[in-house]
PDB file of C-alpha atoms in Angstrom:
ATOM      1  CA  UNK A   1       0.000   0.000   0.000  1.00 71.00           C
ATOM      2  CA  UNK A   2       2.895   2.194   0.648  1.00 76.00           C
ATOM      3  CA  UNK A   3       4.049   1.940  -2.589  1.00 75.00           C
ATOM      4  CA  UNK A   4       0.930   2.224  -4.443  1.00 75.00           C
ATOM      5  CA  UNK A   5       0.383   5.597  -2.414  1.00 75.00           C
ATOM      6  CA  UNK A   6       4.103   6.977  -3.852  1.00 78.00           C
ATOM      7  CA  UNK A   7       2.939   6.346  -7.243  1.00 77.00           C
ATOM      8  CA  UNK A   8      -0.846   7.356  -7.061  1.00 78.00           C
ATOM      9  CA  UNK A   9       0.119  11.134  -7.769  1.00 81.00           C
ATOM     10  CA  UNK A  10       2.090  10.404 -10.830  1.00 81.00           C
ATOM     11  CA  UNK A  11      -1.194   7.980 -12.190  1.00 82.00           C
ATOM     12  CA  UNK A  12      -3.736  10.939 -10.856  1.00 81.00           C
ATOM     13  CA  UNK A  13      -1.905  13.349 -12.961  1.00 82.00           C
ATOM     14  CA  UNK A  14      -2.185  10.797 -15.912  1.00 82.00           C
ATOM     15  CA  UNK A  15      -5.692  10.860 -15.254  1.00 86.00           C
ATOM     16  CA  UNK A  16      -6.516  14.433 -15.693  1.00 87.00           C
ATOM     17  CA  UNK A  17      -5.178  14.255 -19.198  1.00 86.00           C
ATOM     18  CA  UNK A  18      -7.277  10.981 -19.959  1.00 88.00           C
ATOM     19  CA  UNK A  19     -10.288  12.929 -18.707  1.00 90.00           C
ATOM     20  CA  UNK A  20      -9.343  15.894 -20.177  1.00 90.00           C
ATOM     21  CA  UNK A  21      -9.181  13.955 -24.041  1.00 91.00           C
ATOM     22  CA  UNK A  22     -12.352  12.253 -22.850  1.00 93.00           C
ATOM     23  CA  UNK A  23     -14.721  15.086 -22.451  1.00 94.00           C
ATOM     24  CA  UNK A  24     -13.270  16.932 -25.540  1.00 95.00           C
ATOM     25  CA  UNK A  25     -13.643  14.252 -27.617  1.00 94.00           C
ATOM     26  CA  UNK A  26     -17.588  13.906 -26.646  1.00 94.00           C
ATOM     27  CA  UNK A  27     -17.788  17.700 -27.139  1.00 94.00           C
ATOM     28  CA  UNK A  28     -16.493  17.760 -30.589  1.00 94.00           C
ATOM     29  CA  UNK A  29     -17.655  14.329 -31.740  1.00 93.00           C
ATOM     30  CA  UNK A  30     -21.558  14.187 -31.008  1.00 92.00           C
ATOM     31  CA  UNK A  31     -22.475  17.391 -32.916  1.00 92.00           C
ATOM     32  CA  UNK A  32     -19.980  16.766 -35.688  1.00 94.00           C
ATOM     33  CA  UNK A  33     -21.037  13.057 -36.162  1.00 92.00           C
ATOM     34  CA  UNK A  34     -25.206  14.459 -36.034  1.00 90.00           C
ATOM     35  CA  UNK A  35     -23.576  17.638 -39.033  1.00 92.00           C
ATOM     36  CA  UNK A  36     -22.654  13.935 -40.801  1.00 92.00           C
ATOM     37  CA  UNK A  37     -25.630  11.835 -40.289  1.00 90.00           C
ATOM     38  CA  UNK A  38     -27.381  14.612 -42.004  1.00 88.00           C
ATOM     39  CA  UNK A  39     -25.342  15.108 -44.728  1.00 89.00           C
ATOM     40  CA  UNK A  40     -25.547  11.513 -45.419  1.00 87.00           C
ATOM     41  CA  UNK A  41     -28.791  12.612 -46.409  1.00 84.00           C
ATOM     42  CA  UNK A  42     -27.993  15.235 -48.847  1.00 83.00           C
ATOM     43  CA  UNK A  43     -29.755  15.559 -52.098  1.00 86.00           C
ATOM     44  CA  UNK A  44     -26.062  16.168 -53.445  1.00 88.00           C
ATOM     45  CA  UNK A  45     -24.265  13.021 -54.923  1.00 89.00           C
ATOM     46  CA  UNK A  46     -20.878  14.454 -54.179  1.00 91.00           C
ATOM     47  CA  UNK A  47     -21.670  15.659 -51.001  1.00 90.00           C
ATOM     48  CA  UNK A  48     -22.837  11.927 -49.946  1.00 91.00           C
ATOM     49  CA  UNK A  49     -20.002  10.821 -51.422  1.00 93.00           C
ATOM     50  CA  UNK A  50     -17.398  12.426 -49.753  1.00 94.00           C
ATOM     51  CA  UNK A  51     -18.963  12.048 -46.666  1.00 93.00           C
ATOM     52  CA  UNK A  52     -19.029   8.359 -46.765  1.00 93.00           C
ATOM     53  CA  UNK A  53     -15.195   8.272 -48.464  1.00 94.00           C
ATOM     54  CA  UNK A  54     -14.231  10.003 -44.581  1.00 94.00           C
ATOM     55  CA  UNK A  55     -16.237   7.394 -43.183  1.00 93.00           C
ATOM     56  CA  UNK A  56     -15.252   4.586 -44.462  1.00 94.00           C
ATOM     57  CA  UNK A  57     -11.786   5.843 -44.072  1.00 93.00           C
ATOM     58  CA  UNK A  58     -12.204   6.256 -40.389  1.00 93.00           C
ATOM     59  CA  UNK A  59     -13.703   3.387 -39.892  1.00 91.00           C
ATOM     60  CA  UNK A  60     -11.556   1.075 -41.863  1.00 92.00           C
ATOM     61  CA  UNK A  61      -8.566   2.426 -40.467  1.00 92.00           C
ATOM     62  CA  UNK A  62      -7.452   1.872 -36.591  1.00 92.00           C
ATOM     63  CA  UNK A  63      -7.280   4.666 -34.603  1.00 92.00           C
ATOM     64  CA  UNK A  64      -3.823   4.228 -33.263  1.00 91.00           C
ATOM     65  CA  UNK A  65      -2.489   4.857 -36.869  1.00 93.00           C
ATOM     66  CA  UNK A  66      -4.571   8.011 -37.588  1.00 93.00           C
ATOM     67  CA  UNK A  67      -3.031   9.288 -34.582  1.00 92.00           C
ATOM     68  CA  UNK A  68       0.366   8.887 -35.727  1.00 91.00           C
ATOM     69  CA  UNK A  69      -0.451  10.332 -39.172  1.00 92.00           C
ATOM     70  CA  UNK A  70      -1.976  13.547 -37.764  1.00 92.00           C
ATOM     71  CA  UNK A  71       1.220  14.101 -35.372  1.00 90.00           C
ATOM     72  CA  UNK A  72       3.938  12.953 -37.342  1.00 89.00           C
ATOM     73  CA  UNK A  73       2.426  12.581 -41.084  1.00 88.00           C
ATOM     74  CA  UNK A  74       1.267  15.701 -41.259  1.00 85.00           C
ATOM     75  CA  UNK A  75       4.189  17.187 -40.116  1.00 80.00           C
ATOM     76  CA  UNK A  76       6.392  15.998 -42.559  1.00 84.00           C
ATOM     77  CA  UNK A  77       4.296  18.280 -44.950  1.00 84.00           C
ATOM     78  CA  UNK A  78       5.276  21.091 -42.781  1.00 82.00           C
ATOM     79  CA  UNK A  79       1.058  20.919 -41.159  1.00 84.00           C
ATOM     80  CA  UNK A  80       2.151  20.467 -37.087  1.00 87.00           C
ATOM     81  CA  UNK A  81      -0.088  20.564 -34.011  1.00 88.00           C
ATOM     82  CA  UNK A  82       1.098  20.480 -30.597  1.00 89.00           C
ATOM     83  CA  UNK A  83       0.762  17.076 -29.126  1.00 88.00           C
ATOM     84  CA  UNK A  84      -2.548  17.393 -27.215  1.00 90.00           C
ATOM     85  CA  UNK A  85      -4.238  19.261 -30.215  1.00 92.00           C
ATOM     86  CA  UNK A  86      -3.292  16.095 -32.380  1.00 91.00           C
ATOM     87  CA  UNK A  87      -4.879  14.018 -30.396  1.00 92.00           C
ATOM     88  CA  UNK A  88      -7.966  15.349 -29.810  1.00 94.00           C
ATOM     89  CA  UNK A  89      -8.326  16.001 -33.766  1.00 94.00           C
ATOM     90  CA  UNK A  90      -7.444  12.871 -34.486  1.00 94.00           C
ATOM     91  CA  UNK A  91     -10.293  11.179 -31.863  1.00 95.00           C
ATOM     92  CA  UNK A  92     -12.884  13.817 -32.631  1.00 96.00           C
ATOM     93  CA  UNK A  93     -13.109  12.685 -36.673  1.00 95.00           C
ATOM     94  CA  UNK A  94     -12.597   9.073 -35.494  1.00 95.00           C
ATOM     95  CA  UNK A  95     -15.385   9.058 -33.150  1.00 95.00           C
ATOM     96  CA  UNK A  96     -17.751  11.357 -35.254  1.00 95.00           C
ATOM     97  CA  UNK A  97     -17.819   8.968 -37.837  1.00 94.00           C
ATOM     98  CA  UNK A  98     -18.970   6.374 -35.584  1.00 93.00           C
ATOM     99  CA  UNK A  99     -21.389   8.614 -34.328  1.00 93.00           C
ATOM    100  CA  UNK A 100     -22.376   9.193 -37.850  1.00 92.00           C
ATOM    101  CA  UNK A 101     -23.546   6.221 -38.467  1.00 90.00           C
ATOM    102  CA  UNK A 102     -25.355   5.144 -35.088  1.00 90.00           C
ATOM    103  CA  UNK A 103     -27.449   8.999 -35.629  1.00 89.00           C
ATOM    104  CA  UNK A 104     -27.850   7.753 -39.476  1.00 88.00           C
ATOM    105  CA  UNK A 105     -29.559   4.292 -37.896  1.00 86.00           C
ATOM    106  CA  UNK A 106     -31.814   6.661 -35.420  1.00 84.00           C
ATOM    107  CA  UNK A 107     -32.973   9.156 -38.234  1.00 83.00           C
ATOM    108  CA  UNK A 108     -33.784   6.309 -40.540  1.00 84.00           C
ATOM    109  CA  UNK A 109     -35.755   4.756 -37.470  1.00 84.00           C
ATOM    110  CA  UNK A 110     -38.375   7.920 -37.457  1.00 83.00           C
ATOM    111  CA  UNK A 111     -41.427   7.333 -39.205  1.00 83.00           C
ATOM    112  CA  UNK A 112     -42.374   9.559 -42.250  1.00 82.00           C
ATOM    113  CA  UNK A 113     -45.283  10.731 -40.506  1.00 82.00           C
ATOM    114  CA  UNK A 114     -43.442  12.543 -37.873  1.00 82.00           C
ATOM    115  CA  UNK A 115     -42.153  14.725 -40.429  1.00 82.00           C
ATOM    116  CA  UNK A 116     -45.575  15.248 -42.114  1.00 83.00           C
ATOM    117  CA  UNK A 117     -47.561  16.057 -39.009  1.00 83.00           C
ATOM    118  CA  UNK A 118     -44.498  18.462 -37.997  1.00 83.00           C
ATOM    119  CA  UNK A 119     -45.304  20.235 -41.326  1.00 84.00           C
ATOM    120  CA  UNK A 120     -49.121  19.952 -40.730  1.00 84.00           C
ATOM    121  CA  UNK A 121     -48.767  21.780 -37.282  1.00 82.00           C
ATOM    122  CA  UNK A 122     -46.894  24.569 -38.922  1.00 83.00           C
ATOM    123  CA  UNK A 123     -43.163  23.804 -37.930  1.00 84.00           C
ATOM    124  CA  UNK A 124     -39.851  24.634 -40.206  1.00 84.00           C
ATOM    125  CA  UNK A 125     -37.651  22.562 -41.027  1.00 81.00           C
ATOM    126  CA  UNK A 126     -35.309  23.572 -38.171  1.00 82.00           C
ATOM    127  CA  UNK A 127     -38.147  23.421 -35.392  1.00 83.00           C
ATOM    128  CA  UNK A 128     -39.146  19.703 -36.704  1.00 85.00           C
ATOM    129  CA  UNK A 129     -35.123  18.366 -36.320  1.00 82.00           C
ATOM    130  CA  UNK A 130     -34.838  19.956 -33.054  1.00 81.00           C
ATOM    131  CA  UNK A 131     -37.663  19.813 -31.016  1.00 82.00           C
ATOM    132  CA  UNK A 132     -39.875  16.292 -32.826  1.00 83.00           C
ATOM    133  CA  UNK A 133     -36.652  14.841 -34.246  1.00 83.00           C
ATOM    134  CA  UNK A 134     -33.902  14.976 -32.596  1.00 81.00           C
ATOM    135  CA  UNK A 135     -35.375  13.955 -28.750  1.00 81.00           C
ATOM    136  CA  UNK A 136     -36.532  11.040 -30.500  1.00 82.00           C
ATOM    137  CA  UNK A 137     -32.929   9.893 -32.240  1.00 83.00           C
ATOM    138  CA  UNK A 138     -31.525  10.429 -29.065  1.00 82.00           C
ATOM    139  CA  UNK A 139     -33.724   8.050 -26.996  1.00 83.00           C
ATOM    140  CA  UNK A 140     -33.334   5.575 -29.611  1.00 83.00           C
ATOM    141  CA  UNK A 141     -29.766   5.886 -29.915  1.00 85.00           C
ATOM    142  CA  UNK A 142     -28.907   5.914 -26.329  1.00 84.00           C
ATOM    143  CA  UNK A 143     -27.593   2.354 -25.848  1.00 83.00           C
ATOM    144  CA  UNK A 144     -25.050   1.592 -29.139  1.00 86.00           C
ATOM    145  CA  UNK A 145     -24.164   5.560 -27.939  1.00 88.00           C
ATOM    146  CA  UNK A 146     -22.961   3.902 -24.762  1.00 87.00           C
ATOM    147  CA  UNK A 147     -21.525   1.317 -26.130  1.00 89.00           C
ATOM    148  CA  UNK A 148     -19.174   4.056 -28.184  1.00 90.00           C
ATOM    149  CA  UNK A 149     -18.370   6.443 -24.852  1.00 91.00           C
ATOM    150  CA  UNK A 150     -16.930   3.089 -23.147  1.00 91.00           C
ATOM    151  CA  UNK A 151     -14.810   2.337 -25.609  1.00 91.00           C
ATOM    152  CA  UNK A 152     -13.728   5.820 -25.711  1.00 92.00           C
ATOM    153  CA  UNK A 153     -12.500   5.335 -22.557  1.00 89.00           C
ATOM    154  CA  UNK A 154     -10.448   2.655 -22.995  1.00 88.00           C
ATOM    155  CA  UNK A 155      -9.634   4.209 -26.348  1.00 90.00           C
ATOM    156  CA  UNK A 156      -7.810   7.514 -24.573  1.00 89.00           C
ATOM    157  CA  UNK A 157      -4.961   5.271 -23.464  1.00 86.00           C
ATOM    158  CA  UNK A 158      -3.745   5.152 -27.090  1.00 88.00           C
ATOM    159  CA  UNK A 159      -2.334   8.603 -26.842  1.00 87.00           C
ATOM    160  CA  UNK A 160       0.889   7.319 -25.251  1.00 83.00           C
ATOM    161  CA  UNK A 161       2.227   6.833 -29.361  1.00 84.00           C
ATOM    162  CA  UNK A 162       2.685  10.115 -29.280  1.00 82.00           C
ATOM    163  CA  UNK A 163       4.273  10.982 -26.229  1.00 77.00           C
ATOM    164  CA  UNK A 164       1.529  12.655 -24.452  1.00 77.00           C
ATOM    165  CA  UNK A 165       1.677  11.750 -20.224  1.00 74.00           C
ATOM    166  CA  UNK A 166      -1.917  10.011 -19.685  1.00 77.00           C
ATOM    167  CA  UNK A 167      -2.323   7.339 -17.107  1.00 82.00           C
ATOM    168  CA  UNK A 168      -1.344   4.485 -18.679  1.00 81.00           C
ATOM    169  CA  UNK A 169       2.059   6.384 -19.614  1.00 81.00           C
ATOM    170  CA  UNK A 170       2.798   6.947 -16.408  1.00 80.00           C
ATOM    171  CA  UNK A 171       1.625   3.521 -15.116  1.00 81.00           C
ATOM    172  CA  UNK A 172       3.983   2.014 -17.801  1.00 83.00           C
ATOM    173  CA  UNK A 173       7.176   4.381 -16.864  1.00 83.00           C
ATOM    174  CA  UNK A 174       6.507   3.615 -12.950  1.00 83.00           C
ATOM    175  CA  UNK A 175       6.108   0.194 -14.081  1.00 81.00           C
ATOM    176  CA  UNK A 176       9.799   0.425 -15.913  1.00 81.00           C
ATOM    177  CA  UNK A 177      11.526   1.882 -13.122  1.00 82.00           C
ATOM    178  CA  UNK A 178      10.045  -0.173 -10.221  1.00 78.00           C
ATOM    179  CA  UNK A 179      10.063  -3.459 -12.364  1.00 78.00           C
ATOM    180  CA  UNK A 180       7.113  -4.640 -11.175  1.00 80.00           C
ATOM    181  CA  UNK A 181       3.388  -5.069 -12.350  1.00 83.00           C
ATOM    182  CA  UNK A 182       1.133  -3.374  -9.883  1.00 84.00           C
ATOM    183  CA  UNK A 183       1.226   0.343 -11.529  1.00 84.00           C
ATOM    184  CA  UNK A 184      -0.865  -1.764 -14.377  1.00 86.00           C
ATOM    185  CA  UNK A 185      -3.039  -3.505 -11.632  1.00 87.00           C
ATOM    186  CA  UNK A 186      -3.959  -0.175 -10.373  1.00 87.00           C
ATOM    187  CA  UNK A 187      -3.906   1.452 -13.792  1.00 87.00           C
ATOM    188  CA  UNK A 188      -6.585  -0.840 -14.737  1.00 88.00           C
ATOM    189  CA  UNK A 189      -8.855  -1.006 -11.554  1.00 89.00           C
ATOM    190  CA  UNK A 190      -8.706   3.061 -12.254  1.00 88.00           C
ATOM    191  CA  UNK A 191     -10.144   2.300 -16.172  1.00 89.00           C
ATOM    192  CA  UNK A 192     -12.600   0.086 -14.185  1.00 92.00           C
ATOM    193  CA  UNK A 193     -13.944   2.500 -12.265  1.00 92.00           C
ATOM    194  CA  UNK A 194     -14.369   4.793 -14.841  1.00 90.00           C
ATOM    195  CA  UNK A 195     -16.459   2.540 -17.330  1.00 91.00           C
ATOM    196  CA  UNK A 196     -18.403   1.632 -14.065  1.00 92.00           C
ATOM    197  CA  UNK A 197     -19.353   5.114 -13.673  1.00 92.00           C
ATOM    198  CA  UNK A 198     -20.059   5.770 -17.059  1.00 90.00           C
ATOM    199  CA  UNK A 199     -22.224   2.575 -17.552  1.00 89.00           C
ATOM    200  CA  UNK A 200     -24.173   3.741 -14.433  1.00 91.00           C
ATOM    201  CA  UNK A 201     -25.407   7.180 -15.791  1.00 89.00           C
ATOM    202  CA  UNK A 202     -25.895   6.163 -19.725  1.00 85.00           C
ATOM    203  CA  UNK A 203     -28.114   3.239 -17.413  1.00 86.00           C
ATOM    204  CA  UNK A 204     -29.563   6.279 -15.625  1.00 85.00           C
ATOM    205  CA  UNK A 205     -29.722   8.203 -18.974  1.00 81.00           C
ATOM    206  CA  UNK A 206     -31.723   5.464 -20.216  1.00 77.00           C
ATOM    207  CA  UNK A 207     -34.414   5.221 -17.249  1.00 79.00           C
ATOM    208  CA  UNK A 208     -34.972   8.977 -17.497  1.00 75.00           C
ATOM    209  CA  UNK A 209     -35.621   8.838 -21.269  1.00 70.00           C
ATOM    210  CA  UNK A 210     -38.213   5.661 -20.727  1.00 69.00           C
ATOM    211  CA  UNK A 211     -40.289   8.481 -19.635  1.00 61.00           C
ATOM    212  CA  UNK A 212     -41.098   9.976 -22.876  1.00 55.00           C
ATOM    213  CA  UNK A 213     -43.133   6.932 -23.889  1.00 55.00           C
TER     214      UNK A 213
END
């Protein structure tokens, strides 16, 4: 215990970047991936089309190696972003396109006649997506959304490819110096924790949108 408490603060500080990639990421992902899931729908061929070229690309592609190519690819064609600014580009278009797709599958799942009674009652098309629309893609998409934060956080441990100090960086440099195995043991009870937390409130997320029925 005495030795997990000298290399808690080095983990803790790990952990406020993990966070810190974590929320971003959800900020810039969820309304970029909903801008996709309606362009998807464009009337435009080459709109579609280059929308589901960067989808397919993300998607087909891991994550670890867009990260590289936004840091160090990029760079070599003299485009550079600081370290943290990489990474959260680079996991922002990833999980958007994910996103994309999971909004696509919720839009797709409203009935025609939502959008006809909307225009019956009077409403643009701006009031219709926002207030009959969209509440309903989001209760429908709650649960494969959840499925896509928890990997996220498992996902922010790839950052360590490009130098940046999250917690499982420091677990593994604590691990290298002490040569032993229990900065991973509490490394991952930590990514436990968090994925517990998260699972509760998309599960408490879930209850409170049962209520629109």
């Amino acid at each position: 215990m005495s030795y997990l408490a000298t290399i808690l603060p080095s983990l803790l500080s790990g952990l406020k970047m993990t966070l810190g990639i974590f929320f971003l990421t959800i900020v810039g992902s969820v309304p970029l991936g909903i801008i996709v899931s309606l362009g998807l729908k464009s009337p435009y061929f080459t709109i579609r089309w280059l929308i589901n070229g960067y989808i397919w690309i993300m998607r087909g592609t891991p994550l670890l190696l867009q990260l590289i190519f936004i840091y160090y690819g990029l760079g070599m064609i003299g485009v550079t972003f600081p370290r943290f600014e990489a990474a959260i580009i680079a996991f922002i278009i990833n999980y958007a396109a994910y996103l994309s797709e999971i909004f696509r599958g919720g839009l797709q799942a409203i009935p025609v006649g939502q959008y006809d009674a909307a225009k019956v009652l009077g409403f643009n098309k701006f009031q219709t997506f926002f207030k009959i629309i969209l509440p309903q893609v989001i209760k429908i998409v709650v649960p494969s959304f959840g499925n896509e934060v928890i990997n996220l956080v498992k996902d922010t441990s790839l950052v360590y490819v490009i130098g940046l100090g999250d917690m499982l960086r420091a677990g593994n440099i604590a691990a290298s110096r002490d040569v032993t195995l229990m900065p991973y043991l509490l490394v991952g009870l930590i990514y436990l924790l968090m994925t517990a937390i998260v699972t509760l409130l998309l599960r408490r997320s879930e209850k409170v949108l049962n209520t629109w029925r």
